[in-house]
């Protein structure tokens, strides 16, 4: 394994958009726990049934399950990777501690700073242009609130553990990308 850099940021802060651009430029292996969970949900396993019930309630999936999915995916591309870009993880300090123990601490943690208004507007717009059923006004508010509550201790945790870089995520995708490239190149 080479480098690990999870990105922190609320729903709608642009993590997915930026990760796509970063993969294109740096060739990182992009892992999104949301995407790994969705892939798992498509299977008819006991694990997928457990995950489905929890997600339908709007709760966080247990950290051990998410870490298991992540580790399986990382091991699968270990032989030919330029580094891992892990989107939207960890969501809780406990997940970060477990990740550090079972895998290792990331070299860089990026935090996408974005206001609740901007995130809400982007998600409502995305709703209109896609079929993703999870983003209703009610679930957006719940997810934003959960993110705010959880992100403060996670960011404080990584401030002392590793390199943490904050990026202003309010601008255009190109403006945000420029800041991310600077953050990455200042570390690697
Ligand atoms: P996340 O993965 O953090 O939830 P996404 O990358 O999926 O965020 O972006 C959420 C929505 O906002 C998408 O519709 C995306 O096209 C749009 N979006 C992302 N970044 C920006 C930006 N910098 N400016 C305007 N809209 C954006
Ligand atoms: Mg996303």
CSV table of N, CA and C in Angstrom, one decimal, residues 12-135:
chain,number,residue,atom,x,y,z
A,12,UNK,N,-23.1,16.6,-0.3
A,12,UNK,CA,-23.3,17.8,-1.2
A,12,UNK,C,-22.1,18.7,-1.2
A,13,UNK,N,-21.1,18.4,-0.4
A,13,UNK,CA,-19.9,19.3,-0.4
A,13,UNK,C,-19.0,19.1,-1.6
A,14,UNK,N,-19.3,18.1,-2.4
A,14,UNK,CA,-18.6,17.9,-3.6
A,14,UNK,C,-17.5,16.8,-3.6
A,15,UNK,N,-17.6,15.9,-2.6
A,15,UNK,CA,-16.6,14.9,-2.5
A,15,UNK,C,-16.5,14.0,-3.8
A,16,UNK,N,-17.7,13.5,-4.2
A,16,UNK,CA,-17.7,12.6,-5.3
A,16,UNK,C,-17.2,13.3,-6.6
A,17,UNK,N,-17.6,14.5,-6.8
A,17,UNK,CA,-17.2,15.3,-8.0
A,17,UNK,C,-15.7,15.5,-8.0
A,18,UNK,N,-15.1,15.8,-6.8
A,18,UNK,CA,-13.7,16.1,-6.7
A,18,UNK,C,-12.9,14.8,-6.8
A,19,UNK,N,-13.4,13.7,-6.2
A,19,UNK,CA,-12.7,12.5,-6.2
A,19,UNK,C,-12.5,12.0,-7.6
A,20,UNK,N,-13.5,12.2,-8.5
A,20,UNK,CA,-13.4,11.8,-9.9
A,20,UNK,C,-12.3,12.5,-10.6
A,21,UNK,N,-12.2,13.8,-10.3
A,21,UNK,CA,-11.1,14.6,-10.9
A,21,UNK,C,-9.8,14.2,-10.4
A,22,UNK,N,-9.7,13.9,-9.1
A,22,UNK,CA,-8.4,13.5,-8.5
A,22,UNK,C,-7.9,12.2,-9.1
A,23,UNK,N,-8.9,11.3,-9.3
A,23,UNK,CA,-8.5,9.9,-9.8
A,23,UNK,C,-7.9,10.1,-11.2
A,24,UNK,N,-8.6,11.0,-12.0
A,24,UNK,CA,-8.1,11.2,-13.4
A,24,UNK,C,-6.7,11.8,-13.4
A,25,UNK,N,-6.4,12.8,-12.5
A,25,UNK,CA,-5.1,13.4,-12.4
A,25,UNK,C,-4.0,12.6,-11.8
A,26,UNK,N,-4.3,11.9,-10.7
A,26,UNK,CA,-3.3,11.2,-9.9
A,26,UNK,C,-3.3,9.7,-10.0
A,27,UNK,N,-4.4,9.2,-10.6
A,27,UNK,CA,-4.5,7.7,-10.7
A,27,UNK,C,-4.8,7.0,-9.4
A,28,UNK,N,-5.3,7.7,-8.4
A,28,UNK,CA,-5.6,7.0,-7.1
A,28,UNK,C,-6.7,6.0,-7.3
A,29,UNK,N,-6.7,5.0,-6.4
A,29,UNK,CA,-7.8,4.1,-6.3
A,29,UNK,C,-8.9,4.7,-5.4
A,30,UNK,N,-10.0,5.0,-6.0
A,30,UNK,CA,-11.1,5.7,-5.3
A,30,UNK,C,-12.0,4.7,-4.6
A,31,UNK,N,-12.2,4.9,-3.3
A,31,UNK,CA,-13.1,4.1,-2.6
A,31,UNK,C,-14.1,5.0,-1.8
A,32,UNK,N,-15.4,4.7,-2.1
A,32,UNK,CA,-16.4,5.5,-1.4
A,32,UNK,C,-17.2,4.5,-0.6
A,33,UNK,N,-17.3,4.7,0.7
A,33,UNK,CA,-18.0,3.7,1.5
A,33,UNK,C,-19.4,3.6,1.1
A,34,UNK,N,-20.0,4.8,0.7
A,34,UNK,CA,-21.4,4.8,0.3
A,34,UNK,C,-21.5,3.9,-0.9
A,35,UNK,N,-20.6,4.0,-1.9
A,35,UNK,CA,-20.6,3.1,-3.1
A,35,UNK,C,-20.4,1.7,-2.7
A,36,UNK,N,-19.5,1.4,-1.8
A,36,UNK,CA,-19.2,0.0,-1.4
A,36,UNK,C,-20.5,-0.6,-0.7
A,37,UNK,N,-21.2,0.3,0.0
A,37,UNK,CA,-22.4,-0.2,0.7
A,37,UNK,C,-23.5,-0.4,-0.4
A,38,UNK,N,-23.6,0.5,-1.3
A,38,UNK,CA,-24.6,0.3,-2.4
A,38,UNK,C,-24.3,-1.0,-3.2
A,39,UNK,N,-23.0,-1.3,-3.5
A,39,UNK,CA,-22.7,-2.5,-4.1
A,39,UNK,C,-23.1,-3.8,-3.3
A,40,UNK,N,-22.8,-3.6,-2.0
A,40,UNK,CA,-23.1,-4.8,-1.1
A,40,UNK,C,-24.6,-5.0,-1.1
A,41,UNK,N,-25.4,-3.9,-1.1
A,41,UNK,CA,-26.8,-3.9,-1.0
A,41,UNK,C,-27.4,-4.7,-2.2
A,42,UNK,N,-26.7,-4.6,-3.4
A,42,UNK,CA,-27.2,-5.3,-4.6
A,42,UNK,C,-27.1,-6.8,-4.4
A,43,UNK,N,-26.3,-7.2,-3.5
A,43,UNK,CA,-26.2,-8.7,-3.3
A,43,UNK,C,-27.3,-9.2,-2.3
A,44,UNK,N,-27.6,-10.5,-2.4
A,44,UNK,CA,-28.6,-11.0,-1.5
A,44,UNK,C,-27.9,-11.8,-0.4
A,45,UNK,N,-27.2,-11.1,0.4
A,45,UNK,CA,-26.5,-11.7,1.5
A,45,UNK,C,-27.1,-11.3,2.9
A,46,UNK,N,-26.7,-12.1,3.9
A,46,UNK,CA,-27.1,-11.7,5.3
A,46,UNK,C,-26.6,-10.3,5.6
A,47,UNK,N,-25.3,-10.1,5.2
A,47,UNK,CA,-24.7,-8.8,5.5
A,47,UNK,C,-25.5,-7.6,4.8
A,48,UNK,N,-25.9,-7.9,3.6
A,48,UNK,CA,-26.7,-6.8,2.9
A,48,UNK,C,-28.0,-6.6,3.5
A,49,UNK,N,-28.6,-7.6,4.0
A,49,UNK,CA,-29.9,-7.4,4.7
A,49,UNK,C,-29.8,-6.6,5.9
A,50,UNK,N,-28.7,-6.8,6.7
A,50,UNK,CA,-28.4,-6.0,7.9
A,50,UNK,C,-28.2,-4.6,7.5
A,51,UNK,N,-27.4,-4.3,6.5
A,51,UNK,CA,-27.1,-3.0,6.1
A,51,UNK,C,-28.4,-2.3,5.6
A,52,UNK,N,-29.2,-3.0,4.8
A,52,UNK,CA,-30.4,-2.3,4.3
A,52,UNK,C,-31.3,-1.8,5.4
A,53,UNK,N,-31.5,-2.6,6.4
A,53,UNK,CA,-32.4,-2.3,7.5
A,53,UNK,C,-31.9,-1.0,8.2
A,54,UNK,N,-30.6,-0.9,8.4
A,54,UNK,CA,-30.0,0.2,9.1
A,54,UNK,C,-30.1,1.5,8.3
A,55,UNK,N,-29.8,1.4,7.0
A,55,UNK,CA,-29.8,2.5,6.1
A,55,UNK,C,-31.2,3.1,5.9
A,56,UNK,N,-32.2,2.2,5.9
A,56,UNK,CA,-33.6,2.6,5.7
A,56,UNK,C,-34.1,3.4,6.9
A,57,UNK,N,-33.4,3.2,8.1
A,57,UNK,CA,-33.8,4.0,9.3
A,57,UNK,C,-33.0,5.3,9.3
A,58,UNK,N,-32.1,5.5,8.3
A,58,UNK,CA,-31.3,6.7,8.3
A,58,UNK,C,-30.1,6.7,9.3
A,59,UNK,N,-29.8,5.5,9.8
A,59,UNK,CA,-28.7,5.4,10.8
A,59,UNK,C,-27.4,5.1,10.1
A,60,UNK,N,-26.3,5.2,10.8
A,60,UNK,CA,-25.0,4.8,10.3
A,60,UNK,C,-24.8,3.3,10.5
A,61,UNK,N,-24.2,2.7,9.4
A,61,UNK,CA,-23.9,1.3,9.4
A,61,UNK,C,-22.8,1.1,10.5
A,62,UNK,N,-22.8,0.0,11.2
A,62,UNK,CA,-21.7,-0.3,12.2
A,62,UNK,C,-20.3,-0.2,11.6
A,63,UNK,N,-19.4,0.4,12.4
A,63,UNK,CA,-18.1,0.7,11.8
A,63,UNK,C,-17.4,-0.6,11.4
A,64,UNK,N,-17.6,-1.7,12.1
A,64,UNK,CA,-16.9,-2.9,11.7
A,64,UNK,C,-17.3,-3.4,10.4
A,65,UNK,N,-18.6,-3.3,10.0
A,65,UNK,CA,-19.0,-3.7,8.7
A,65,UNK,C,-18.4,-2.9,7.6
A,66,UNK,N,-18.4,-1.5,7.8
A,66,UNK,CA,-17.8,-0.6,6.8
A,66,UNK,C,-16.3,-0.9,6.6
A,67,UNK,N,-15.7,-1.1,7.7
A,67,UNK,CA,-14.2,-1.3,7.7
A,67,UNK,C,-13.9,-2.7,6.9
A,68,UNK,N,-14.8,-3.7,7.2
A,68,UNK,CA,-14.6,-4.9,6.5
A,68,UNK,C,-14.7,-4.8,5.0
A,69,UNK,N,-15.7,-4.0,4.5
A,69,UNK,CA,-15.9,-3.7,3.1
A,69,UNK,C,-14.7,-3.0,2.5
A,70,UNK,N,-14.3,-2.0,3.3
A,70,UNK,CA,-13.1,-1.1,2.8
A,70,UNK,C,-11.9,-2.0,2.7
A,71,UNK,N,-11.6,-2.8,3.7
A,71,UNK,CA,-10.4,-3.6,3.7
A,71,UNK,C,-10.4,-4.6,2.6
A,72,UNK,N,-11.6,-5.2,2.3
A,72,UNK,CA,-11.7,-6.2,1.2
A,72,UNK,C,-11.4,-5.5,-0.1
A,73,UNK,N,-11.9,-4.2,-0.3
A,73,UNK,CA,-11.7,-3.5,-1.5
A,73,UNK,C,-10.2,-3.0,-1.6
A,74,UNK,N,-9.6,-2.6,-0.5
A,74,UNK,CA,-8.2,-2.2,-0.6
A,74,UNK,C,-7.3,-3.4,-0.9
A,75,UNK,N,-7.5,-4.5,-0.3
A,75,UNK,CA,-6.7,-5.7,-0.5
A,75,UNK,C,-6.8,-6.1,-2.0
A,76,UNK,N,-8.0,-5.9,-2.5
A,76,UNK,CA,-8.2,-6.3,-3.9
A,76,UNK,C,-7.4,-5.5,-4.9
A,77,UNK,N,-7.0,-4.3,-4.6
A,77,UNK,CA,-6.2,-3.5,-5.5
A,77,UNK,C,-4.9,-3.1,-5.0
A,78,UNK,N,-4.4,-3.8,-4.0
A,78,UNK,CA,-3.1,-3.5,-3.3
A,78,UNK,C,-2.0,-3.6,-4.3
A,79,UNK,N,-2.0,-4.6,-5.2
A,79,UNK,CA,-0.9,-4.9,-6.1
A,79,UNK,C,-0.6,-3.8,-7.1
A,80,UNK,N,-1.6,-3.1,-7.5
A,80,UNK,CA,-1.4,-2.1,-8.5
A,80,UNK,C,-2.2,-0.8,-8.2
A,81,UNK,N,-1.8,-0.1,-7.2
A,81,UNK,CA,-2.4,1.2,-6.8
A,81,UNK,C,-1.4,2.3,-6.7
A,82,UNK,N,-1.8,3.5,-7.0
A,82,UNK,CA,-0.9,4.7,-6.7
A,82,UNK,C,-1.3,5.3,-5.4
A,83,UNK,N,-2.2,4.7,-4.7
A,83,UNK,CA,-2.6,5.3,-3.4
A,83,UNK,C,-4.1,5.2,-3.3
A,84,UNK,N,-4.6,5.3,-2.1
A,84,UNK,CA,-6.1,5.2,-2.0
A,84,UNK,C,-6.7,6.5,-1.6
A,85,UNK,N,-7.8,6.8,-2.2
A,85,UNK,CA,-8.5,8.0,-2.0
A,85,UNK,C,-9.9,7.5,-1.4
A,86,UNK,N,-10.0,7.7,-0.1
A,86,UNK,CA,-11.2,7.2,0.5
A,86,UNK,C,-12.2,8.3,0.9
A,87,UNK,N,-13.3,8.2,0.2
A,87,UNK,CA,-14.3,9.3,0.2
A,87,UNK,C,-15.2,9.2,1.4
A,88,UNK,N,-15.4,10.3,2.2
A,88,UNK,CA,-16.4,10.3,3.2
A,88,UNK,C,-16.2,9.4,4.3
A,89,UNK,N,-14.9,9.1,4.7
A,89,UNK,CA,-14.6,8.2,5.8
A,89,UNK,C,-13.4,8.7,6.5
A,90,UNK,N,-13.4,8.5,7.9
A,90,UNK,CA,-14.4,7.9,8.7
A,90,UNK,C,-15.4,8.9,9.1
A,91,UNK,N,-16.6,8.4,9.5
A,91,UNK,CA,-17.7,9.3,9.9
A,91,UNK,C,-17.7,9.5,11.4
A,92,UNK,N,-17.0,8.7,12.1
A,92,UNK,CA,-16.9,8.8,13.6
A,92,UNK,C,-15.5,8.6,14.0
A,93,UNK,N,-15.1,9.2,15.1
A,93,UNK,CA,-13.7,9.0,15.7
A,93,UNK,C,-13.4,7.5,15.8
A,94,UNK,N,-14.4,6.8,16.3
A,94,UNK,CA,-14.2,5.3,16.6
A,94,UNK,C,-13.8,4.6,15.3
A,95,UNK,N,-14.5,5.0,14.2
A,95,UNK,CA,-14.1,4.4,12.9
A,95,UNK,C,-12.7,4.7,12.5
A,96,UNK,N,-12.3,5.9,12.8
A,96,UNK,CA,-10.9,6.3,12.4
A,96,UNK,C,-9.9,5.6,13.3
A,97,UNK,N,-10.2,5.4,14.5
A,97,UNK,CA,-9.3,4.6,15.4
A,97,UNK,C,-9.2,3.2,15.0
A,98,UNK,N,-10.3,2.6,14.6
A,98,UNK,CA,-10.3,1.2,14.1
A,98,UNK,C,-9.5,1.1,12.8
A,99,UNK,N,-9.7,2.1,11.9
A,99,UNK,CA,-9.0,2.1,10.6
A,99,UNK,C,-7.5,2.2,10.9
A,100,UNK,N,-7.1,3.0,11.8
A,100,UNK,CA,-5.7,3.2,12.2
A,100,UNK,C,-5.1,1.9,12.7
A,101,UNK,N,-5.9,1.2,13.5
A,101,UNK,CA,-5.4,0.0,14.2
A,101,UNK,C,-5.3,-1.2,13.2
A,102,UNK,N,-6.4,-1.3,12.4
A,102,UNK,CA,-6.5,-2.5,11.5
A,102,UNK,C,-5.8,-2.3,10.2
A,103,UNK,N,-5.6,-1.0,9.7
A,103,UNK,CA,-4.9,-0.7,8.5
A,103,UNK,C,-3.8,0.2,8.8
A,104,UNK,N,-4.0,1.5,8.7
A,104,UNK,CA,-3.0,2.5,9.3
A,104,UNK,C,-3.6,3.9,9.1
A,105,UNK,N,-3.0,4.8,9.8
A,105,UNK,CA,-3.5,6.2,9.7
A,105,UNK,C,-3.3,6.7,8.3
A,106,UNK,N,-4.2,7.5,7.8
A,106,UNK,CA,-4.0,8.1,6.4
A,106,UNK,C,-2.9,9.1,6.5
A,107,UNK,N,-2.2,9.4,5.3
A,107,UNK,CA,-1.2,10.4,5.3
A,107,UNK,C,-1.7,11.8,5.3
A,108,UNK,N,-2.9,11.9,4.6
A,108,UNK,CA,-3.5,13.2,4.5
A,108,UNK,C,-5.0,13.1,4.6
A,109,UNK,N,-5.6,14.0,5.4
A,109,UNK,CA,-7.0,14.0,5.5
A,109,UNK,C,-7.5,15.4,5.0
A,110,UNK,N,-8.4,15.4,4.0
A,110,UNK,CA,-8.9,16.6,3.5
A,110,UNK,C,-10.3,16.9,4.0
A,111,UNK,N,-10.5,18.1,4.4
A,111,UNK,CA,-11.8,18.5,4.9
A,111,UNK,C,-12.4,19.5,3.9
A,112,UNK,N,-13.6,19.2,3.4
A,112,UNK,CA,-14.3,20.1,2.4
A,112,UNK,C,-15.2,21.0,3.2
A,113,UNK,N,-14.8,22.3,3.4
A,113,UNK,CA,-15.6,23.2,4.2
A,113,UNK,C,-16.7,23.8,3.3
A,114,UNK,N,-17.9,23.6,3.7
A,114,UNK,CA,-19.1,24.0,2.9
A,114,UNK,C,-20.3,24.3,3.8
A,115,UNK,N,-21.0,25.4,3.5
A,115,UNK,CA,-22.1,25.8,4.4
A,115,UNK,C,-23.3,24.8,4.2
A,116,UNK,N,-24.1,24.8,5.2
A,116,UNK,CA,-25.3,23.9,5.1
A,116,UNK,C,-26.3,24.3,4.0
A,117,UNK,N,-26.4,25.6,3.8
A,117,UNK,CA,-27.2,26.1,2.7
A,117,UNK,C,-26.8,25.6,1.3
A,118,UNK,N,-25.4,25.8,1.1
A,118,UNK,CA,-24.9,25.3,-0.2
A,118,UNK,C,-25.1,23.8,-0.4
A,119,UNK,N,-24.8,23.1,0.6
A,119,UNK,CA,-25.0,21.6,0.5
A,119,UNK,C,-26.4,21.2,0.3
A,120,UNK,N,-27.4,21.9,1.0
A,120,UNK,CA,-28.8,21.6,0.8
A,120,UNK,C,-29.2,21.9,-0.6
A,121,UNK,N,-28.8,23.1,-1.1
A,121,UNK,CA,-29.2,23.5,-2.5
A,121,UNK,C,-28.7,22.5,-3.5
A,122,UNK,N,-27.4,22.1,-3.4
A,122,UNK,CA,-26.8,21.2,-4.3
A,122,UNK,C,-27.5,19.9,-4.3
A,123,UNK,N,-27.9,19.4,-3.1
A,123,UNK,CA,-28.5,18.1,-3.1
A,123,UNK,C,-29.9,18.1,-3.6
A,124,UNK,N,-30.6,19.2,-3.4
A,124,UNK,CA,-32.0,19.3,-3.9
A,124,UNK,C,-31.9,19.4,-5.4
A,125,UNK,N,-30.9,20.1,-6.0
A,125,UNK,CA,-30.7,20.1,-7.4
A,125,UNK,C,-30.4,18.8,-8.0
A,126,UNK,N,-29.5,18.1,-7.3
A,126,UNK,CA,-29.2,16.7,-7.7
A,126,UNK,C,-30.4,15.8,-7.8
A,127,UNK,N,-31.3,16.0,-6.8
A,127,UNK,CA,-32.5,15.2,-6.7
A,127,UNK,C,-33.3,15.3,-8.0
A,128,UNK,N,-33.4,16.6,-8.5
A,128,UNK,CA,-34.2,16.8,-9.7
A,128,UNK,C,-33.6,16.1,-10.9
A,129,UNK,N,-32.3,16.0,-10.9
A,129,UNK,CA,-31.6,15.4,-12.1
A,129,UNK,C,-31.2,14.0,-12.0
A,130,UNK,N,-31.6,13.3,-10.9
A,130,UNK,CA,-31.2,11.9,-10.8
A,130,UNK,C,-32.3,11.1,-10.2
A,131,UNK,N,-32.1,9.8,-10.2
A,131,UNK,CA,-33.2,8.9,-9.7
A,131,UNK,C,-32.8,8.4,-8.3
A,132,UNK,N,-31.7,9.0,-7.7
A,132,UNK,CA,-31.3,8.5,-6.4
A,132,UNK,C,-32.4,8.9,-5.3
A,133,UNK,N,-33.0,7.9,-4.8
A,133,UNK,CA,-34.2,8.1,-3.9
A,133,UNK,C,-33.9,8.6,-2.5
A,134,UNK,N,-32.6,8.6,-2.2
A,134,UNK,CA,-32.3,8.8,-0.7
A,134,UNK,C,-32.3,10.3,-0.3
A,135,UNK,N,-32.3,11.2,-1.3
A,135,UNK,CA,-32.2,12.6,-0.9
A,135,UNK,C,-33.5,13.4,-0.9
